[in-house]
PDB file of C-alpha atoms in Angstrom:
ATOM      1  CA  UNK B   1      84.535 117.651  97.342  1.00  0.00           C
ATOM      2  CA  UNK B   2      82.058 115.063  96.436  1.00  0.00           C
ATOM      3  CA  UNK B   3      82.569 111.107  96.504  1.00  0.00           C
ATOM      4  CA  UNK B   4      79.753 108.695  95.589  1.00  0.00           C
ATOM      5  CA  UNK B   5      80.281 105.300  97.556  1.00  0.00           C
ATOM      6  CA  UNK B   6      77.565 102.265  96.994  1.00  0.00           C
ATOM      7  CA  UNK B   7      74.518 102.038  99.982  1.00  0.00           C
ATOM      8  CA  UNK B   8      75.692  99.189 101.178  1.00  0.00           C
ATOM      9  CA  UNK B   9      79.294 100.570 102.046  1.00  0.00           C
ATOM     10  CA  UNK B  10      77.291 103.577 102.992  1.00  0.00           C
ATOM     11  CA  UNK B  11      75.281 101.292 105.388  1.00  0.00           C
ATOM     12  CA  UNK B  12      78.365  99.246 106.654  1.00  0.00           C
ATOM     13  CA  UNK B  13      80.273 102.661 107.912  1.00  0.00           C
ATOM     14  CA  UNK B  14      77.162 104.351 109.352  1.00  0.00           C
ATOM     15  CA  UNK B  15      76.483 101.062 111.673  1.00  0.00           C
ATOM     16  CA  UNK B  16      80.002 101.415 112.753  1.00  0.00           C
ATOM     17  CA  UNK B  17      80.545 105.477 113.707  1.00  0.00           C
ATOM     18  CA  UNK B  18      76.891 106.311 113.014  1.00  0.00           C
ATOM     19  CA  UNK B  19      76.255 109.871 111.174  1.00  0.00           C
ATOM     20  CA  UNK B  20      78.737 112.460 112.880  1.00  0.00           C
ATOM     21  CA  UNK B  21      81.696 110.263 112.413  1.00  0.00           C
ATOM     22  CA  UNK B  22      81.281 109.130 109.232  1.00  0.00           C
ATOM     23  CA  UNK B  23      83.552 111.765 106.910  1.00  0.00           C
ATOM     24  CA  UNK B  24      86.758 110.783 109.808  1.00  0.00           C
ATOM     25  CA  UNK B  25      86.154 106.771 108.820  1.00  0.00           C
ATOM     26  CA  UNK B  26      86.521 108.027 105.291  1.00  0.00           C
ATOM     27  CA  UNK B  27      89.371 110.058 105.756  1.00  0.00           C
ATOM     28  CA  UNK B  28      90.991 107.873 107.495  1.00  0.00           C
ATOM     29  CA  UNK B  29      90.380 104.850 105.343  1.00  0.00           C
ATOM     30  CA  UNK B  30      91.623 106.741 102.325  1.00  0.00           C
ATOM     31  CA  UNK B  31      95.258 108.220 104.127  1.00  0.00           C
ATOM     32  CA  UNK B  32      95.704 104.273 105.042  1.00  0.00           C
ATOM     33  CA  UNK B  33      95.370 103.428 101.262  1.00  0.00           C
ATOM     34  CA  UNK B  34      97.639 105.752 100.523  1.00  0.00           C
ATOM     35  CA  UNK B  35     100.259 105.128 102.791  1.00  0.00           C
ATOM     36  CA  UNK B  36      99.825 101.370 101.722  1.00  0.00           C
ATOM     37  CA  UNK B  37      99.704 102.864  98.214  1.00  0.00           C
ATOM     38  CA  UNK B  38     103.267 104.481  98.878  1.00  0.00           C
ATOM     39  CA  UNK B  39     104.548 102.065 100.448  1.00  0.00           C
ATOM     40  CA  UNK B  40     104.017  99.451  98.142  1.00  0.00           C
ATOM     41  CA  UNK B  41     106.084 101.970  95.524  1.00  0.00           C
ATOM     42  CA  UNK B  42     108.771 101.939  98.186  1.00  0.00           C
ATOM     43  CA  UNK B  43     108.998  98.228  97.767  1.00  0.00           C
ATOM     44  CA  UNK B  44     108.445  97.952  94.106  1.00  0.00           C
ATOM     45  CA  UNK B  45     111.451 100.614  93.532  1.00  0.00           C
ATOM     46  CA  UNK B  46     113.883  98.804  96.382  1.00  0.00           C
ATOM     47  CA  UNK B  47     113.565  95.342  95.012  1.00  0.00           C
ATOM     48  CA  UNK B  48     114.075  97.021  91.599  1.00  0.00           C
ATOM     49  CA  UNK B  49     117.270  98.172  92.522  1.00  0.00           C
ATOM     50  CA  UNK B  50     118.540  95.266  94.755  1.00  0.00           C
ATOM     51  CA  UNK B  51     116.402  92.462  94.429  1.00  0.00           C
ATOM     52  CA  UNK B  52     114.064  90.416  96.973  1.00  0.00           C
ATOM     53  CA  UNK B  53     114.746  90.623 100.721  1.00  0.00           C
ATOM     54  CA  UNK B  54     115.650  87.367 101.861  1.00  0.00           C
ATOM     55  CA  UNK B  55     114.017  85.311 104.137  1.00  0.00           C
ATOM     56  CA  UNK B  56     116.154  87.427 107.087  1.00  0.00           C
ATOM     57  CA  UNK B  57     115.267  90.673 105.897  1.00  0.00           C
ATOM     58  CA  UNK B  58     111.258  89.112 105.798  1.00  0.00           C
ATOM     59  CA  UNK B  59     111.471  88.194 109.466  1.00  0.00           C
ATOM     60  CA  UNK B  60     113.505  91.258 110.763  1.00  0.00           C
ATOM     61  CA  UNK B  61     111.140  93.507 109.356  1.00  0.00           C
ATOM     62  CA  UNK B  62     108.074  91.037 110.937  1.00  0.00           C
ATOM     63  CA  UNK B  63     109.492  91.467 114.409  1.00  0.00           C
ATOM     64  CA  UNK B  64     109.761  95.524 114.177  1.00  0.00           C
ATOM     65  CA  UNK B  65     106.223  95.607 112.620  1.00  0.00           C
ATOM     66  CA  UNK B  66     104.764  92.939 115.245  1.00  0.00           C
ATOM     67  CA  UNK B  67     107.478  92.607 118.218  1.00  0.00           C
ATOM     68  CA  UNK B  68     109.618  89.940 117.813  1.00  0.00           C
ATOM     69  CA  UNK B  69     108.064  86.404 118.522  1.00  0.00           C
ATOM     70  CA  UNK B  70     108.702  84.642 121.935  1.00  0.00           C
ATOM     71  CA  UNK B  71     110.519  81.604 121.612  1.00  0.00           C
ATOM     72  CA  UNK B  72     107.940  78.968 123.037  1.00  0.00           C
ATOM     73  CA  UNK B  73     110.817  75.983 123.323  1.00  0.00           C
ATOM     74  CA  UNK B  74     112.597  74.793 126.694  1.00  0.00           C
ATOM     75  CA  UNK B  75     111.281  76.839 130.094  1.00  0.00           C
ATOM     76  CA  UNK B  76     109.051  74.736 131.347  1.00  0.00           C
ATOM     77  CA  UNK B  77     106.617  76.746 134.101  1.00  0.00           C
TER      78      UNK B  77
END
């Protein structure tokens, strides 16, 4: 398997991993696109079928992703 990226992207991962980890940056760069990739099919196809998630859904799925926010009102330290 061959890929041809541009020198500067070539440049940007080698400062970051230098030489030996460079083909693991690209792997895993690529199975992130295409879980975003799949993902993004997963959405398309459920609000097909059902229509937007509503502003619940939106911050349900928010707090799994990102823990659920504190609440910053009233207790006063």
């Amino acid at each position: 398997m061959s890929a041809s990226l541009h020198e500067g992207t070539v440049e940007a991962v080698r400062a970051r991993v230098g030489k030996r980890g460079f083909s693991s940056y690209v792997e895993d760069a690529v199975l992130r696109q295409i879980r975003r990739d799949n993902l993004r099919e997963l959405l398309e196809e459920h609000t097909g079928q059902y229509g937007e998630f509503t502003p619940e859904e939106m911050a349900d799925a928010r707090a799994a992703l990102h823990g659920a926010e504190k609440d910053h009102r009233g207790s006063a330290a």
